[in-house]
Short mmCIF file of C-alpha atoms in Angstrom, two decimals:
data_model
loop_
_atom_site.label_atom_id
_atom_site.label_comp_id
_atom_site.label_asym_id
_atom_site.label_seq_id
_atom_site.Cartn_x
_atom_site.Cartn_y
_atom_site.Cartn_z
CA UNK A 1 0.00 0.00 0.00
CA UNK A 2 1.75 3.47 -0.83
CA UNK A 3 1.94 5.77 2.24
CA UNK A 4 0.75 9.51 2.91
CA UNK A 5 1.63 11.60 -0.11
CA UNK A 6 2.30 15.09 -0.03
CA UNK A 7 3.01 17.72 -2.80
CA UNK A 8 5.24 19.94 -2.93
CA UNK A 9 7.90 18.64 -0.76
CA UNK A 10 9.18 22.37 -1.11
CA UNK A 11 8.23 25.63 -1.52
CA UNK A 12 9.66 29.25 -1.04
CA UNK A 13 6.96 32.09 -1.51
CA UNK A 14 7.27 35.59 -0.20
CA UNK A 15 5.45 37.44 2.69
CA UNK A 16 1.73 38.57 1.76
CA UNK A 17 1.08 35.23 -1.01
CA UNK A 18 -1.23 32.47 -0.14
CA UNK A 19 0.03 28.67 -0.47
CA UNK A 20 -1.88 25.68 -0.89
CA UNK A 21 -0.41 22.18 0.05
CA UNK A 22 -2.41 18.60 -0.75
CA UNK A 23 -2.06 15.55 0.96
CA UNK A 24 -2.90 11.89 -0.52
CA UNK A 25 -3.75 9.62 2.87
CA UNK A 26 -3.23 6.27 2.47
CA UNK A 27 -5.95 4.07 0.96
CA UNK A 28 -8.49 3.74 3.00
CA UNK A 29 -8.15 6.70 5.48
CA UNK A 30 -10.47 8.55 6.15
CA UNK A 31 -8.73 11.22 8.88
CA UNK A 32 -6.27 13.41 8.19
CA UNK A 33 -4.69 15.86 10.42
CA UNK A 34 -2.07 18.41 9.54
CA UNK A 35 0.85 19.67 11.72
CA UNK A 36 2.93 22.35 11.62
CA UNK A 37 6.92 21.94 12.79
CA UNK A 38 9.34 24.77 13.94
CA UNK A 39 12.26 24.45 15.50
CA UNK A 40 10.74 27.48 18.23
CA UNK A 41 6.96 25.64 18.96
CA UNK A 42 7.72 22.21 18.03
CA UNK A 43 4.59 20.19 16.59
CA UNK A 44 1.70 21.62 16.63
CA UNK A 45 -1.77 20.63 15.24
CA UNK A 46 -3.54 22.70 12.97
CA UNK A 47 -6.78 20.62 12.34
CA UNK A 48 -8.52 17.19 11.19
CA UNK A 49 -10.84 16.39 8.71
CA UNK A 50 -12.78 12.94 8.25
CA UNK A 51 -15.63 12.33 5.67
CA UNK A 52 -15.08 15.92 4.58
CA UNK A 53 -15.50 17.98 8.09
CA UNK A 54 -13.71 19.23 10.10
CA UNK A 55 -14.32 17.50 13.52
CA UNK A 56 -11.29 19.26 15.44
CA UNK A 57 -8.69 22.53 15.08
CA UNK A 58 -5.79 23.51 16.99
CA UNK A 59 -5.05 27.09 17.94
CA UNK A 60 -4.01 28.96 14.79
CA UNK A 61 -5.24 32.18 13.34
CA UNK A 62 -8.28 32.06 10.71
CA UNK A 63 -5.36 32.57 7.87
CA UNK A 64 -4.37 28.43 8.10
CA UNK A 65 -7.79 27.10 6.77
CA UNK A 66 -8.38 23.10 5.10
CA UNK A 67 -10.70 20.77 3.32
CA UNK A 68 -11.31 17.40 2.05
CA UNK A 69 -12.20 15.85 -0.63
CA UNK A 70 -14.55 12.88 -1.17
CA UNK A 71 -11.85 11.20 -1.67
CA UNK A 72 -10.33 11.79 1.09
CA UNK A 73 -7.78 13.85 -0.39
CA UNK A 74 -6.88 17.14 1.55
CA UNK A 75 -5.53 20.41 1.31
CA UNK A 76 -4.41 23.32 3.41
CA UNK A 77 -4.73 26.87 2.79
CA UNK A 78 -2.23 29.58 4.56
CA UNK A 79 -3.13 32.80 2.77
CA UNK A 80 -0.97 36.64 3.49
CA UNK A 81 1.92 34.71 4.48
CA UNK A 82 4.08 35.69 7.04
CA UNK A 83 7.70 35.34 8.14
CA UNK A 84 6.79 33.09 10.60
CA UNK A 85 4.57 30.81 8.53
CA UNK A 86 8.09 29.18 7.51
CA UNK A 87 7.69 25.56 8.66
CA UNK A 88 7.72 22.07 7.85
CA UNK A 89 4.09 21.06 7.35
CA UNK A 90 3.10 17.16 7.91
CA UNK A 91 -0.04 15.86 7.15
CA UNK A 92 -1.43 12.11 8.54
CA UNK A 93 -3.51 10.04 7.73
CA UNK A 94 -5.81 7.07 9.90
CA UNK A 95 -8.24 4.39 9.25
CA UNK A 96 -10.48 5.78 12.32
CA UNK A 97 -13.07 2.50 11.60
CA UNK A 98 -16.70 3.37 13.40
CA UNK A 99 -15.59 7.46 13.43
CA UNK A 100 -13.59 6.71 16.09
CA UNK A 101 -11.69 10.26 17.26
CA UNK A 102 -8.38 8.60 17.39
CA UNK A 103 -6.08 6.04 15.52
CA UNK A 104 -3.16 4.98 14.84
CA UNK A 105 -1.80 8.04 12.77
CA UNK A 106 0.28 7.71 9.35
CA UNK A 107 2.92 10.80 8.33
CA UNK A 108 3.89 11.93 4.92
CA UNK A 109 7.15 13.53 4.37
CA UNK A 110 6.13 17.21 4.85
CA UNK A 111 5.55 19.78 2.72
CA UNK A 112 8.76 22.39 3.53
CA UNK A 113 7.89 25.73 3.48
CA UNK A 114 9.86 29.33 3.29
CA UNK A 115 8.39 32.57 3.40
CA UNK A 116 10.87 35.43 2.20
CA UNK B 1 -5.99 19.75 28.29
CA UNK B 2 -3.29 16.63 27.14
CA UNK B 3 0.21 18.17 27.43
CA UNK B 4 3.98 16.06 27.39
CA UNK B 5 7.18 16.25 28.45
CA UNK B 6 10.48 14.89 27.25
CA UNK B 7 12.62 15.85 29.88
CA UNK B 8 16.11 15.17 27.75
CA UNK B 9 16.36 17.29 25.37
CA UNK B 10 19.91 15.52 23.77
CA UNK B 11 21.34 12.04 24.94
CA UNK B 12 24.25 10.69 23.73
CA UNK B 13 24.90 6.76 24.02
CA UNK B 14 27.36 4.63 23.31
CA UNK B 15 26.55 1.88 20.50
CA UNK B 16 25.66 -1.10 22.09
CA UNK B 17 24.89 0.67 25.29
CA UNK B 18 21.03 0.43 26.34
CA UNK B 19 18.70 3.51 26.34
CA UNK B 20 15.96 5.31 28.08
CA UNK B 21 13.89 7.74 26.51
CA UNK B 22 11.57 9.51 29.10
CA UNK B 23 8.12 10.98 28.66
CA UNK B 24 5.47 12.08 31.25
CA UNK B 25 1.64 12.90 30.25
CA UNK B 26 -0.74 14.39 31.53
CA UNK B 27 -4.50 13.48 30.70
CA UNK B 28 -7.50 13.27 32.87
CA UNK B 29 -8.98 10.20 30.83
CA UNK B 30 -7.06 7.09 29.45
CA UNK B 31 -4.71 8.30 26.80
CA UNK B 32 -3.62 7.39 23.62
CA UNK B 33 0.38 6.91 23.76
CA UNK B 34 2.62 7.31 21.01
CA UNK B 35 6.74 7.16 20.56
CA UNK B 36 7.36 8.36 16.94
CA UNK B 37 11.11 8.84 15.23
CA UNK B 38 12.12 11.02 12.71
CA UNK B 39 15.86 11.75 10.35
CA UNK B 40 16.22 14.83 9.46
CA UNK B 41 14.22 16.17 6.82
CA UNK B 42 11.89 13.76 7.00
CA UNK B 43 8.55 12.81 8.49
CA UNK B 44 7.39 10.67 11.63
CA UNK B 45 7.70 7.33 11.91
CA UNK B 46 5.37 5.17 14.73
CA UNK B 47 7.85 3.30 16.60
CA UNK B 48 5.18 2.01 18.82
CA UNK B 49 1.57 2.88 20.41
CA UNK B 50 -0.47 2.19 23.56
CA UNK B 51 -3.89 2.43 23.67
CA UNK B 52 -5.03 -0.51 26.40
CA UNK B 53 -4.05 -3.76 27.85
CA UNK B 54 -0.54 -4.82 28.55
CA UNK B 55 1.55 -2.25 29.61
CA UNK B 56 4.38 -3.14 28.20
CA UNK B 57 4.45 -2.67 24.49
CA UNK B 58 6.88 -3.91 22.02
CA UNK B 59 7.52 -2.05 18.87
CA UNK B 60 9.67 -1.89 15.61
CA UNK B 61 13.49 -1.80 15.64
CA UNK B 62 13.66 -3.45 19.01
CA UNK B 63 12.15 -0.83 20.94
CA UNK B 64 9.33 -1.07 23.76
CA UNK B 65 8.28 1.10 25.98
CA UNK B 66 6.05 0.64 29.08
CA UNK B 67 3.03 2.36 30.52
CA UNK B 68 2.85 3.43 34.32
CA UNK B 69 -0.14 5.01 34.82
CA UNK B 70 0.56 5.85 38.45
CA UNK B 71 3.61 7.93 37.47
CA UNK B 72 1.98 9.14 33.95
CA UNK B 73 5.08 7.63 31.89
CA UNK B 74 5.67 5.84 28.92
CA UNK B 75 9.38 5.87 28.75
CA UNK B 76 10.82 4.22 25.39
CA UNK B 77 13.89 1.48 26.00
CA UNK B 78 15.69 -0.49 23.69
CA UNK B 79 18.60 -2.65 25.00
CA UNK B 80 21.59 -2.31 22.46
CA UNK B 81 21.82 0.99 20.32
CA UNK B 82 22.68 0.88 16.51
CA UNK B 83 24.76 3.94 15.00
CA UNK B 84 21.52 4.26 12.65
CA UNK B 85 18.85 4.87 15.59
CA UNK B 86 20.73 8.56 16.05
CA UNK B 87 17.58 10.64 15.38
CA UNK B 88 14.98 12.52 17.17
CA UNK B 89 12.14 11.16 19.30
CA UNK B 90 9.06 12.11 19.77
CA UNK B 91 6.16 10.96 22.63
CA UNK B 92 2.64 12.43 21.77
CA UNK B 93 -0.51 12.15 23.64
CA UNK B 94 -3.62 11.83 22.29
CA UNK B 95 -7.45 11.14 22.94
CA UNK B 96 -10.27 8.63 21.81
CA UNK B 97 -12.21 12.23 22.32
CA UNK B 98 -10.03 14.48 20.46
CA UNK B 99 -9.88 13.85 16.94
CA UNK B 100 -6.93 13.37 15.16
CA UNK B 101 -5.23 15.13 17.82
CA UNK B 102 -1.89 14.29 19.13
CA UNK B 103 -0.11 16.67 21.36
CA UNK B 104 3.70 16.27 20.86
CA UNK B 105 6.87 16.49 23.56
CA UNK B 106 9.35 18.77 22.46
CA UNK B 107 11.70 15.57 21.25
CA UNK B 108 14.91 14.26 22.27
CA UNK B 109 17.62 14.19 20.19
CA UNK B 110 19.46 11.01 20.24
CA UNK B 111 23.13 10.81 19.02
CA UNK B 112 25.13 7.26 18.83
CA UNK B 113 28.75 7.54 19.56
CA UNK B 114 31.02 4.94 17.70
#
């Protein structure tokens, strides 16, 4: 089975742009959760979405939004970047059978992201 | 509110010396226990999980890692480090009620001297 996908493994924008980042969960999954890393806060969770809602969100400003997809494809949103946006963004992925809140999570590579 | 702590924040070991990687929780409810690796520039890997039962748990790489609840631990242990294992660990918490939520230590960086 191939793991979490995520595209682009890099990307450099500059202050004030908006980014969008996708993550493929592996087949089956129907949560995924994105995480932000920084070397300052660590990992921190941004939000989760399973059959296409968003059941849970961590404390970040209304400029980090998401979705899914029917598929259960997601993406995240950052729009008017800022300096501090620069991070290494992981998505995962989990099989959550029943809607269960919690599984077993999955992580992709990371999306790495720099804001000049 | 779940929270960790990874008290270490480097260790360096010796290869073929054992290891203890420590991490306290703190939930009201029965938690969800994770120890997760990761190589630079790279993302997580699930070494091993708790969720119930025995409290000692056995995981990949020859790792395990065992569950006192009256001390809120799950400290990771493996008994002879490899040169490759030099990484950085991670212990997250997370919650049957808190969807897709795991709240992350700050990590311990491991290095493996020859």
């Amino acid at each position: 089975k191939a793991g979490v996908t995520q595209t682009p493994r890099y990307l450099i924008k500059t202050r004030g742009q908006q980014v969008t980042l996708s993550c493929s969960p592996i087949s089956g999954h129907r949560s995924v959760s994105w995480y932000q890393q920084t070397p300052g806060q660590g990992l921190q969770f941004l939000f989760e979405y399973f059959s296409e809602t968003q059941r849970n969100k961590g404390n970040f400003p209304g400029r980090f939004s998401g979705r899914q997809f029917s598929n259960s494809r997601s993406e995240m949103n950052v729009s008017t970047l800022e300096l501090g946006d620069s991070a290494l963004y992981l998505c995962a992925s989990s099989l959550v059978l029943g809607g269960a809140g919690m599984d077993e999570q999955f992580f992709g590579p990371g999306t790495r992201l720099t804001v000049l | 509110a779940q929270s960790v702590t990874q008290p270490d924040i480097h260790i360096t070991v010796s290869e073929g010396a054992s290891l203890e990687l420590r991490c306290n929780y703190s939930y009201g409810a029965t938690p969800y226990l994770f120890w997760y690796v990761q190589s630079p520039g790279q993302g997580l890997q699930l070494l091993l999980k708790y969720f119930s039962g025995d409290t000692l748990v056995q995981g990949i790489k020859g790792f395990e890692a065992e569950f006192k609840r009256s001390q809120s631990s799950f400290n990771l242990r493996k008994p002879s480090v490899h040169w490759s294992d030099a990484a950085e660990y991670f212990c997250a918490v997370g919650a049957r009620t808190n969807a897709g939520k795991s709240t992350f230590g700050d990590g311990t960086t491991l290095t493996v001297k020859p």
